[in-house]
Amino acid sequence: MLFGHNLAETGTVLFEQIMERKKKTGKPYMIAVDPRNTLTAKEADLHLQLYPWNECAHAQWINE
């Protein structure tokens, strides 16, 4: 789970390695939690686009 972290722009080598593995094996299942529609969010299996008024509720839901 990537929570507010745009791995495609800040960790490019790691992001490329994850994408290569994902193409070969289908894993890992990526969840991007970010209000922005970034490349990381586009490549994720699930993009939770949180906004200031609902991010705490979603964070609690994810942790349950």
Coordinates of C-alpha atoms in Angstrom, one line a residue:
M1 CA 0.0 0.0 0.0
L2 CA 1.4 3.4 -1.0
F3 CA -0.1 6.0 1.2
G4 CA 0.5 9.5 -0.3
H5 CA 3.8 8.4 -1.9
N6 CA 4.3 8.8 -5.6
L7 CA 6.8 6.0 -6.2
A8 CA 6.9 6.6 -9.9
E9 CA 8.4 10.1 -9.4
T10 CA 10.4 9.6 -6.2
G11 CA 11.6 6.0 -6.3
T12 CA 11.9 5.4 -10.0
V13 CA 14.2 2.4 -9.9
L14 CA 12.0 0.7 -7.3
F15 CA 8.9 1.5 -9.2
E16 CA 10.3 0.0 -12.4
Q17 CA 11.3 -3.2 -10.5
I18 CA 7.8 -3.5 -9.1
M19 CA 6.2 -2.9 -12.5
E20 CA 8.5 -5.5 -14.1
R21 CA 7.6 -8.1 -11.4
K22 CA 3.9 -7.2 -11.7
K23 CA 3.9 -7.8 -15.5
K24 CA 5.6 -11.2 -15.0
T25 CA 3.7 -12.5 -11.9
G26 CA 0.7 -10.3 -11.4
K27 CA 2.0 -9.5 -7.9
P28 CA 2.2 -7.4 -5.8
Y29 CA -1.4 -6.0 -5.6
M30 CA -0.8 -2.3 -5.4
I31 CA -3.1 0.1 -3.6
A32 CA -2.4 3.8 -4.0
V33 CA -3.9 6.2 -1.5
D34 CA -3.5 9.7 -2.9
P35 CA -5.8 12.5 -3.8
R36 CA -3.8 13.1 -7.0
N37 CA -4.1 11.1 -10.2
T38 CA -0.4 10.3 -10.6
L39 CA 1.3 7.6 -12.7
T40 CA 1.6 5.5 -9.5
A41 CA -2.1 5.8 -9.0
K42 CA -2.8 4.9 -12.6
E43 CA -0.7 1.8 -12.5
A44 CA -2.1 0.7 -9.1
D45 CA -4.7 -2.0 -8.9
L46 CA -6.8 0.1 -6.6
H47 CA -6.6 3.9 -6.3
L48 CA -8.3 5.4 -3.3
Q49 CA -8.6 9.1 -4.1
L50 CA -9.0 10.6 -0.7
Y51 CA -9.9 14.2 0.1
P52 CA -9.3 16.2 3.3
W53 CA -12.9 15.6 4.6
N54 CA -12.8 11.8 4.3
E55 CA -9.2 10.6 4.6
C56 CA -9.3 9.7 8.3
A57 CA -12.4 7.6 7.8
H58 CA -10.8 5.7 4.9
A59 CA -7.6 5.2 6.9
Q60 CA -9.6 3.6 9.8
W61 CA -11.5 1.4 7.3
I62 CA -8.2 0.2 5.8
N63 CA -6.7 -0.7 9.2
E64 CA -9.7 -2.8 10.3

